[in-house]
mmCIF file of C-alpha atoms and ligand atoms in Angstrom:
data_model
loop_
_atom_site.group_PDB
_atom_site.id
_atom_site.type_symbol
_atom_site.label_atom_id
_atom_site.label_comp_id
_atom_site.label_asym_id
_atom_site.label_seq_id
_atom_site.Cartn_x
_atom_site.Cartn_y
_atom_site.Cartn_z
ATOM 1 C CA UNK U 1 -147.894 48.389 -95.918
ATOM 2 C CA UNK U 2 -147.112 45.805 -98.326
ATOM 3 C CA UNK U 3 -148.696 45.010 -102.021
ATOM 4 C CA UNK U 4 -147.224 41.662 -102.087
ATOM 5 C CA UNK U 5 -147.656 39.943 -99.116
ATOM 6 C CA UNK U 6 -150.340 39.055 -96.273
ATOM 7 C CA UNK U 7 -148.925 39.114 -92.943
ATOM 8 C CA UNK U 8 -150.660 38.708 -89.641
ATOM 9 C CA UNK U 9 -149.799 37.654 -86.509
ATOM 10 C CA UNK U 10 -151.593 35.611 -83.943
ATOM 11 C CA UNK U 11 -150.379 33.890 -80.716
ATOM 12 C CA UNK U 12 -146.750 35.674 -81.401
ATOM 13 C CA UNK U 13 -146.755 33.956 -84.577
ATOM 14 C CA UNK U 14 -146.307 35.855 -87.783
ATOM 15 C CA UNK U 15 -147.559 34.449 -90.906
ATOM 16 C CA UNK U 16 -145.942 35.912 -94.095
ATOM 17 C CA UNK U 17 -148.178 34.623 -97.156
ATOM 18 C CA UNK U 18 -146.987 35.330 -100.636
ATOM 19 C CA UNK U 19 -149.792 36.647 -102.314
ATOM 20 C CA UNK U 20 -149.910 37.068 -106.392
ATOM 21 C CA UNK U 21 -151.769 33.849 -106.757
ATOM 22 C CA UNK U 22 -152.335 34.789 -110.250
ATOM 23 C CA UNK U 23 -148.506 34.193 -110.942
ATOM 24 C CA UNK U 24 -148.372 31.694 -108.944
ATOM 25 C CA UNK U 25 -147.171 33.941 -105.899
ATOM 26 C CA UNK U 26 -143.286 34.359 -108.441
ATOM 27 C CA UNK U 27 -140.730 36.613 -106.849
ATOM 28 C CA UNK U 28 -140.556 39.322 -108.627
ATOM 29 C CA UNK U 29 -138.455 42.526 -106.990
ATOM 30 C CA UNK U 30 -141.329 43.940 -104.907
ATOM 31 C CA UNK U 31 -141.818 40.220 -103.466
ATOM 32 C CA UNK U 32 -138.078 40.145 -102.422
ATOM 33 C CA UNK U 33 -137.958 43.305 -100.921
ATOM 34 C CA UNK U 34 -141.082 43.315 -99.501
ATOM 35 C CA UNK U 35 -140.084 39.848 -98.160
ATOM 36 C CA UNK U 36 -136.570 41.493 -96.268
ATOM 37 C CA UNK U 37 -138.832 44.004 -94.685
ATOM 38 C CA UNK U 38 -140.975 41.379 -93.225
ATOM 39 C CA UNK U 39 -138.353 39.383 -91.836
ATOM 40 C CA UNK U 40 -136.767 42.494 -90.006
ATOM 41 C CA UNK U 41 -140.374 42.883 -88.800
ATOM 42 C CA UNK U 42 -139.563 39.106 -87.026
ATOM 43 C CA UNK U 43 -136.477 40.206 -86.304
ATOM 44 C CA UNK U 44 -137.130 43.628 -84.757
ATOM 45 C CA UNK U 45 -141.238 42.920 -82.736
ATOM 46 C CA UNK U 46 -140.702 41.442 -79.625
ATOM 47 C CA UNK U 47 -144.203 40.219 -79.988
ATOM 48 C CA UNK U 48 -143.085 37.977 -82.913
ATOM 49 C CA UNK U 49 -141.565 34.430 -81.757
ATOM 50 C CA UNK U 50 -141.798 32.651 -84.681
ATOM 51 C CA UNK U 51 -142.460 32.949 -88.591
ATOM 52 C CA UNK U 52 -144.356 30.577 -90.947
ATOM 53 C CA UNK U 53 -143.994 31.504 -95.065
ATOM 54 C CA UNK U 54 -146.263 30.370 -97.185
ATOM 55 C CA UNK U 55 -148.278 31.145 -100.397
ATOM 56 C CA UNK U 56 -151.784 32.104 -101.209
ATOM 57 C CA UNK U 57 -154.268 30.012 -102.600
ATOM 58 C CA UNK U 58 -154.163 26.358 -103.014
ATOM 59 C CA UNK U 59 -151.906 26.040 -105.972
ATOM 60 C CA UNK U 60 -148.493 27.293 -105.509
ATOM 61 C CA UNK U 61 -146.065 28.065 -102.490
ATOM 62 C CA UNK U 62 -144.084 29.991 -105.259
ATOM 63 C CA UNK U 63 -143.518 29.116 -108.770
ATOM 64 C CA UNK U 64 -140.204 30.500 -108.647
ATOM 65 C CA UNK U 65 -138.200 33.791 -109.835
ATOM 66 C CA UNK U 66 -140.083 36.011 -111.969
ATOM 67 C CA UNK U 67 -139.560 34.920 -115.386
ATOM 68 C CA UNK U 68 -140.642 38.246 -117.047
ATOM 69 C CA UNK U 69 -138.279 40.330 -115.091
ATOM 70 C CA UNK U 70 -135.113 38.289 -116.197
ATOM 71 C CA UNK U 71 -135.184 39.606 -120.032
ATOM 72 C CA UNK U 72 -132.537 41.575 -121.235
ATOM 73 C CA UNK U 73 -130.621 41.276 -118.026
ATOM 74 C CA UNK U 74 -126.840 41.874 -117.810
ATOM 75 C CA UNK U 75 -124.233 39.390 -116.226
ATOM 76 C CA UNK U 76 -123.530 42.260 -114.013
ATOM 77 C CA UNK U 77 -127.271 42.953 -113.133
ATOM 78 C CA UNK U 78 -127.799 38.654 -112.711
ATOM 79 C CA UNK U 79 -125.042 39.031 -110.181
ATOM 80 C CA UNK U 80 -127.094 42.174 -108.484
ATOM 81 C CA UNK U 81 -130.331 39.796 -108.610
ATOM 82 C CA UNK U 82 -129.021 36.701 -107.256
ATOM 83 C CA UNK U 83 -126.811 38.492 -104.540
ATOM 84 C CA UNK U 84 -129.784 40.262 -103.436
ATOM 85 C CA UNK U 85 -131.855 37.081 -103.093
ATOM 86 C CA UNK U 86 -128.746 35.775 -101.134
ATOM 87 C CA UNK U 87 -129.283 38.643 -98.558
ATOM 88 C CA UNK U 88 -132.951 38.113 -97.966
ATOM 89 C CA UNK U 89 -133.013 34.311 -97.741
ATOM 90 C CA UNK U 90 -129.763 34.741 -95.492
ATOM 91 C CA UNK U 91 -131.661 37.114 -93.165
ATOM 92 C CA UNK U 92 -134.149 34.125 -93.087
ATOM 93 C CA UNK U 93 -131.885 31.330 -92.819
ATOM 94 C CA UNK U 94 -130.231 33.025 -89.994
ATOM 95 C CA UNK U 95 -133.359 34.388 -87.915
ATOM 96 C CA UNK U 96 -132.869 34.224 -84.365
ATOM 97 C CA UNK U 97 -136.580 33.155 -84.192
ATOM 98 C CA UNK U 98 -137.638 29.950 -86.065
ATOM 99 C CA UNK U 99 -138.805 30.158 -89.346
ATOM 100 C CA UNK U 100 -140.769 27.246 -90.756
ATOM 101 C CA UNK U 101 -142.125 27.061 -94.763
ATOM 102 C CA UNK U 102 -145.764 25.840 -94.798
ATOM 103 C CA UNK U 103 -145.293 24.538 -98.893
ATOM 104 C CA UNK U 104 -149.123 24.499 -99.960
ATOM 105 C CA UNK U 105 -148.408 23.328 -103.714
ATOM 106 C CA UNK U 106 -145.686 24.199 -106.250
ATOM 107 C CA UNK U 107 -142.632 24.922 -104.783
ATOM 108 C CA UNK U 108 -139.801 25.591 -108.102
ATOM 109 C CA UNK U 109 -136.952 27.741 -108.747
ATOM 110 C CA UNK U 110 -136.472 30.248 -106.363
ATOM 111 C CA UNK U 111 -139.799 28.931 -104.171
ATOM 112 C CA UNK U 112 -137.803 25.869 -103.678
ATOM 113 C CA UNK U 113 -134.686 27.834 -102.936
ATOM 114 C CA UNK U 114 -137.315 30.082 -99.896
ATOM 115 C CA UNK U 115 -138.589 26.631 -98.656
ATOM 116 C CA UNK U 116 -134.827 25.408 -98.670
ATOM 117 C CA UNK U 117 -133.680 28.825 -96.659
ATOM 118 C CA UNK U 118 -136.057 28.195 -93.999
ATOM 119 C CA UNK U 119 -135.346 26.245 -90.514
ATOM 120 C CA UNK U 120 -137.815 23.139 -91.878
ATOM 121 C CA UNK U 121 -140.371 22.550 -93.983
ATOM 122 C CA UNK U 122 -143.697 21.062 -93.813
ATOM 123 C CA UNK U 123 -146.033 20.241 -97.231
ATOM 124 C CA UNK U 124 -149.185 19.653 -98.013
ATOM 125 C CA UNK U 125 -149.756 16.293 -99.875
ATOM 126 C CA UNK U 126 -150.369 18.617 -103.114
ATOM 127 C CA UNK U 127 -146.796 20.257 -102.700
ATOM 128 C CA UNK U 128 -144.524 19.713 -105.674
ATOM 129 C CA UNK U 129 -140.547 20.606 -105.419
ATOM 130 C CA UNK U 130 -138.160 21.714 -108.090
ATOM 131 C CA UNK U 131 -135.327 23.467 -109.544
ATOM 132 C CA UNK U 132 -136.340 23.631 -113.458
ATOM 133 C CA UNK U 133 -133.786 26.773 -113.908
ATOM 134 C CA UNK U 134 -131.655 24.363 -116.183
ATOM 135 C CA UNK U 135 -135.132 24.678 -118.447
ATOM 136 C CA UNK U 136 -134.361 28.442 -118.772
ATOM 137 C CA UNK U 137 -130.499 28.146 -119.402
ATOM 138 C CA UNK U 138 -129.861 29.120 -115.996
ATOM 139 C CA UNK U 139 -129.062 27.669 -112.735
ATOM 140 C CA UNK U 140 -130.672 28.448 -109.360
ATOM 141 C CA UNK U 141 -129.292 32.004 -108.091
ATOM 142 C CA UNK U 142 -130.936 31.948 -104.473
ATOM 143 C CA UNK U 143 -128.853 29.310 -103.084
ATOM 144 C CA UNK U 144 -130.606 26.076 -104.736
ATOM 145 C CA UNK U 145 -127.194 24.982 -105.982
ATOM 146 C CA UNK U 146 -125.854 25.265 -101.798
ATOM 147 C CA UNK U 147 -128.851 24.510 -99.900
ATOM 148 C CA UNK U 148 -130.054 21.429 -102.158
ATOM 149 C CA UNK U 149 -127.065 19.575 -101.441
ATOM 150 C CA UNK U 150 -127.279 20.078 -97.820
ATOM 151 C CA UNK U 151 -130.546 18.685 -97.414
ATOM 152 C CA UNK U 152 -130.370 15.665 -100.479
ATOM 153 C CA UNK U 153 -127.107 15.251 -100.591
ATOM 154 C CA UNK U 154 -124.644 15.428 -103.623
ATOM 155 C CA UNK U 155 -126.125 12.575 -106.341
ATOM 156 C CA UNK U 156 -129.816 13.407 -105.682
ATOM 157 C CA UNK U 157 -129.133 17.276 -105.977
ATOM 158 C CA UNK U 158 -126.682 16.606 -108.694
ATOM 159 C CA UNK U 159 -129.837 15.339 -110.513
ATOM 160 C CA UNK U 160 -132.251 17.416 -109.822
ATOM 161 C CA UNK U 161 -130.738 20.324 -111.102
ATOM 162 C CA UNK U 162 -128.928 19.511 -113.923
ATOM 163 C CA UNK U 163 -132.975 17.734 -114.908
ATOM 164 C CA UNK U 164 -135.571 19.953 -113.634
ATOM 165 C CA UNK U 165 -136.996 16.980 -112.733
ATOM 166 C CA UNK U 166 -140.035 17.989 -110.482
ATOM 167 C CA UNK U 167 -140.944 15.748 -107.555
ATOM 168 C CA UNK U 168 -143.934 15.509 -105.660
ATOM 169 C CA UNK U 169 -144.454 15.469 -101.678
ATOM 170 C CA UNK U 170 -143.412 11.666 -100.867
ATOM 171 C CA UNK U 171 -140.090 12.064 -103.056
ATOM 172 C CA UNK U 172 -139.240 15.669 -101.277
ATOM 173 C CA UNK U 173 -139.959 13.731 -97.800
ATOM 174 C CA UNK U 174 -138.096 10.995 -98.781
ATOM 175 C CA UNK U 175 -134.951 12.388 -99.605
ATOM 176 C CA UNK U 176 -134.790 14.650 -96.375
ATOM 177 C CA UNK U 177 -136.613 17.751 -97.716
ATOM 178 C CA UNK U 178 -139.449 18.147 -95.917
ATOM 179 C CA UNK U 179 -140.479 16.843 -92.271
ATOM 180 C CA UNK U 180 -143.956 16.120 -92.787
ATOM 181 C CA UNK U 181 -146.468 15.503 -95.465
ATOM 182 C CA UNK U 182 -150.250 16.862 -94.285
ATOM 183 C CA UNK U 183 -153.484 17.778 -95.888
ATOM 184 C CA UNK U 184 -153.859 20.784 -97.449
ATOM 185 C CA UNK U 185 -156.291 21.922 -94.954
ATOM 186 C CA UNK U 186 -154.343 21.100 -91.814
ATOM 187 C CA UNK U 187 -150.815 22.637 -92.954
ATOM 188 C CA UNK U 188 -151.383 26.088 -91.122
ATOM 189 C CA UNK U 189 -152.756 24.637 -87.962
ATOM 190 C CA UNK U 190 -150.074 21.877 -87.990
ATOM 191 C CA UNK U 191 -147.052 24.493 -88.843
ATOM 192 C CA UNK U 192 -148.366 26.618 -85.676
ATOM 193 C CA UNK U 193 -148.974 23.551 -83.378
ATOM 194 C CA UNK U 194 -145.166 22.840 -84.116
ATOM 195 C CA UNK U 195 -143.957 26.508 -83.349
ATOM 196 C CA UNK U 196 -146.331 27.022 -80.133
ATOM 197 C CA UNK U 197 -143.922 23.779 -78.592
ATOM 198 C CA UNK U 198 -141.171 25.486 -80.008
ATOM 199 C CA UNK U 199 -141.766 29.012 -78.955
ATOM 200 C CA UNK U 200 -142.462 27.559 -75.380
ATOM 201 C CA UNK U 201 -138.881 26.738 -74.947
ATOM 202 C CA UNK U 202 -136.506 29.152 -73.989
ATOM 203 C CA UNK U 203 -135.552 31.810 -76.749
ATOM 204 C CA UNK U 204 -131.898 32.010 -76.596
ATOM 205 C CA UNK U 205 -131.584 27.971 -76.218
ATOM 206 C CA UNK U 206 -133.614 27.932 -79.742
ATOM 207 C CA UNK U 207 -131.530 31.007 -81.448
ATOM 208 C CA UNK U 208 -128.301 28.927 -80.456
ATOM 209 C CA UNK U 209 -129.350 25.748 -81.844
ATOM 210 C CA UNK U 210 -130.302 27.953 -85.415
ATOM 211 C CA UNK U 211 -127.008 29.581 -85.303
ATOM 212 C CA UNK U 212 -124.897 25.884 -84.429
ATOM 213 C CA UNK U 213 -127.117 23.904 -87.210
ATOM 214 C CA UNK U 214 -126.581 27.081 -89.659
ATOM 215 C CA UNK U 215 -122.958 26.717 -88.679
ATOM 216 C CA UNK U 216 -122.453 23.409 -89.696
ATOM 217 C CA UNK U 217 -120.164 22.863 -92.699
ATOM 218 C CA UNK U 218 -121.370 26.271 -94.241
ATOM 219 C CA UNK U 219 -119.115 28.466 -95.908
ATOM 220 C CA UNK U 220 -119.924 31.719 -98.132
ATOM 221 C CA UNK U 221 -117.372 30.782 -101.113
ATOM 222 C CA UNK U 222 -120.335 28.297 -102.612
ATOM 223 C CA UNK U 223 -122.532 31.506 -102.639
ATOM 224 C CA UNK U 224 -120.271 33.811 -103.866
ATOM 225 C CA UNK U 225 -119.855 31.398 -106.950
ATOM 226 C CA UNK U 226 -122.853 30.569 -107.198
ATOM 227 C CA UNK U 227 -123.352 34.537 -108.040
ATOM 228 C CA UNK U 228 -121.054 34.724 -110.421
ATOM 229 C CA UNK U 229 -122.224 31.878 -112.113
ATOM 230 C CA UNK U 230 -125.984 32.833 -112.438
ATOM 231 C CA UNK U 231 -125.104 36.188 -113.720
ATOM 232 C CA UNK U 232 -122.629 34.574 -116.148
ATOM 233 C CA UNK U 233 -126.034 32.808 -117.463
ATOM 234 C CA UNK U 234 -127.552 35.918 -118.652
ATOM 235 C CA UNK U 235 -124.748 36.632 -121.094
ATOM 236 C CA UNK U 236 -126.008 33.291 -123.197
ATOM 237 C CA UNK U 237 -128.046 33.229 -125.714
ATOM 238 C CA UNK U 238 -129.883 29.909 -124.309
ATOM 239 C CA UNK U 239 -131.505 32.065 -121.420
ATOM 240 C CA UNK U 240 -132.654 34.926 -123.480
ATOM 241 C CA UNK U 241 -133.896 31.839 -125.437
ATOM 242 C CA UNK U 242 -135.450 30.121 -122.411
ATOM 243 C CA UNK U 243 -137.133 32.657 -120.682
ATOM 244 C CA UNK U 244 -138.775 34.188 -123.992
ATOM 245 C CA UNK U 245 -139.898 30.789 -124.487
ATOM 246 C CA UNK U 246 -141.555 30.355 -121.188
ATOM 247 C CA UNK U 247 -143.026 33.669 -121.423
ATOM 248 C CA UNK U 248 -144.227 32.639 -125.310
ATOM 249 C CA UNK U 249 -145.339 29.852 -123.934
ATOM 250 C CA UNK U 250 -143.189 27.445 -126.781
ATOM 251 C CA UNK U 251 -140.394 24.894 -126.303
ATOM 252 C CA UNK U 252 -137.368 26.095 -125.983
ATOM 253 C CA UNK U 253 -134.693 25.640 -128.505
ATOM 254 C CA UNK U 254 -131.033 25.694 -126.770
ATOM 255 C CA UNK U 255 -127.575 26.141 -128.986
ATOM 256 C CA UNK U 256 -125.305 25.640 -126.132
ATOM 257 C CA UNK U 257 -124.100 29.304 -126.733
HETATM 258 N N1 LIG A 301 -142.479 33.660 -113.376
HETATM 259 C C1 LIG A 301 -143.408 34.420 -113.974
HETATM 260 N N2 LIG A 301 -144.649 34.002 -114.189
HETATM 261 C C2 LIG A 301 -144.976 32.767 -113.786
HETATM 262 C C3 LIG A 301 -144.051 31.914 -113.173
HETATM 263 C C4 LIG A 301 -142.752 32.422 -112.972
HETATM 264 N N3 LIG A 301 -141.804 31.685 -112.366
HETATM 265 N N4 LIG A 301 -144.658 30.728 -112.895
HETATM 266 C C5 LIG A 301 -145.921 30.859 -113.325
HETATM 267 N N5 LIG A 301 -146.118 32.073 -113.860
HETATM 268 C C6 LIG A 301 -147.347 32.627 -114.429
HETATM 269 C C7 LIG A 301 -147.614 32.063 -115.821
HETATM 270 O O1 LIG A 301 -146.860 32.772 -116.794
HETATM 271 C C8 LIG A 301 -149.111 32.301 -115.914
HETATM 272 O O2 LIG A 301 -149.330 33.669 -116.185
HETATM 273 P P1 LIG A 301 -150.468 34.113 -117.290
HETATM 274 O O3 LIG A 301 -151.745 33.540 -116.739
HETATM 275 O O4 LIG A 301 -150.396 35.604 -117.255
HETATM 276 O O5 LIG A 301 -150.045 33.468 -118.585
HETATM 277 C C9 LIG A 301 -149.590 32.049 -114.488
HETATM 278 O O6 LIG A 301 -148.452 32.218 -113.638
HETATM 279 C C10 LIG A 301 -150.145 30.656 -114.261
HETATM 280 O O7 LIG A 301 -149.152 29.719 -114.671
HETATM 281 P P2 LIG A 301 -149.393 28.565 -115.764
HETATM 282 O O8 LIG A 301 -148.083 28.230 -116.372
HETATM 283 O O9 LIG A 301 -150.505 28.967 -116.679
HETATM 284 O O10 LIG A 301 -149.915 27.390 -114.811
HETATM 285 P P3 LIG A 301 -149.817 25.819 -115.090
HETATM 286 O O11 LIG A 301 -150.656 25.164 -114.034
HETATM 287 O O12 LIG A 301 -150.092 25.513 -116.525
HETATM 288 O O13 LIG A 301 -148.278 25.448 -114.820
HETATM 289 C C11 LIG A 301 -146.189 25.542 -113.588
HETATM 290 C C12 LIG A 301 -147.749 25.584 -113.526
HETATM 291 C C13 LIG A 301 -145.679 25.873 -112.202
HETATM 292 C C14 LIG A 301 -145.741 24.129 -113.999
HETATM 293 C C15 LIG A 301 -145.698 26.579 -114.644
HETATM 294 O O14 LIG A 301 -146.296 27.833 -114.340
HETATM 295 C C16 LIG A 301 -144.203 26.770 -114.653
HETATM 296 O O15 LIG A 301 -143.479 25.960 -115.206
HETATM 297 N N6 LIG A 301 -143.725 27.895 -114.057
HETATM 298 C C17 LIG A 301 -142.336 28.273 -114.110
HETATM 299 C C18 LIG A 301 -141.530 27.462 -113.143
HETATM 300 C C19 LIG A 301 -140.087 27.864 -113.246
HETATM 301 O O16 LIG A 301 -139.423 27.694 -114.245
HETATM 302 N N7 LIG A 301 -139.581 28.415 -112.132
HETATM 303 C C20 LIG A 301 -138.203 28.805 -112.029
HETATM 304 C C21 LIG A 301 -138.032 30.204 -112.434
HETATM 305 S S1 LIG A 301 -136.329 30.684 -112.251
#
């Protein structure tokens, strides 16, 4: 049913795992829409109460976008890439049912921009955070430019993303990111300890306080920009520049052009 992902469900909790450990579980367009149609799944099976994301293996929660699908893309088709991630981490952000990231080790780019889309997080003590898209002459096109600031707050988001500066577990707790900080072996069983109190409350209550938090000071005109903007990227030469270099595995050599 998928190729991407693991998902199971036990004790009406789904777990969706991104699984191309060998990329370090990146989104790449099978991964986002594979990760849509699991989220209707939570959506639509009344057996479902709650969803956990996470990654497979014990280095990455995702490494971020795809680098090797972002050559030779248009402004236009940057726009079409970024909206699209919009819709899916949308449908997550705005799940009736709770949605909690279980961040088992690098969590960059658009991996921080899934962790960031879901109702919490919780990390493993090897979990490391990050928004290096400056790196690759880009920004963050899944909401990292919108969601970061909500969580860190305008200086501390400011800073991260105009760096890339990647921080590990403490730093992510202790600027709001994350709710907990466990060992790598306990983050499943502590994610669904969390949802089975959660789940044991009544549904609607829960789906109302989503939509209310969700509601707070949250407007779609950051988005939208934040579309146009990413896609605007892809007409520079820097980000053909910085994604060939990641790919060529060089430093990259930016013109401001
Ligand atoms: N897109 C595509 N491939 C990626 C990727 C990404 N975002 N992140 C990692 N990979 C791939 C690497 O290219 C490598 O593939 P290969 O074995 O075929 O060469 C594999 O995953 C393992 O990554 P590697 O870089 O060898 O691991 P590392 O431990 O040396 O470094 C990171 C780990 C996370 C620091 C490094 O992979 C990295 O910087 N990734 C990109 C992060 C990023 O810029 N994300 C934002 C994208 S918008």
């Amino acid at each position: 049913m998928y190729q991407t992902l693991l998902v199971t469900t036990e004790e009406q909790i789904c777990t969706i795992t991104i699984n191309r450990p060998d990329k370090l579980n990146a989104i790449n367009k099978t991964v986002m829409e594979e990760l849509g149609r699991a989220v209707d799944e939570v959506y639509s099976n009344p057996d479902i109460k709650a969803a956990i994301i996470t990654g497979s293996g014990i280095k990455a929660f995702v490494a971020g976008a795809d680098i090797s699908e972002f050559q030779g893309l248009t402004k236009e088709q940057g726009q079409a890439l970024s909206k699209k991630g919009h819709d899916v981490f949308f449908k997550i952000e705005r799940s009736p049912k709770p949605i909690v990231a279980a961040v088992n080790g690098f969590a960059l780019g658009g991996g921080c921009e899934l962790a960031l889309a879901c109702h919490f997080m919780i990390a493993a003590d090897n979990a490391k955070f990050g928004q290096p898209e400056v790196n690759l002459g880009l920004i963050p096109g899944y909401g990292g430019t919108q969601r970061l600031v909500q969580v860190a707050g305008k200086g501390r988001a400011m800073e991260l993303l105009m760096s890339g500066r990647m921080i590990d577990a403490q730093e992510a707790k202790s600027i709001g990111m994350i709710n907990a900080i466990v060992p790598p072996r306990e983050l499943l069983t502590t994610v669904k300890e969390l949802l089975q109190t959660i789940i044991s409350k009544a549904p609607i209550a829960v789906a109302s306080i989503i939509a209310c938090v969700n509601n707070f000071d949250h407007t779609q005109q950051g988005y939208d920009y934040e579309v146009q903007k990413f896609g605007e990227c892809f007409a520079t030469e820097d980000m053909v520049e910085g994604a060939s270099a990641f790919l060529e595995k060089r430093k990259p050599v930016f013109k401001g052009k």
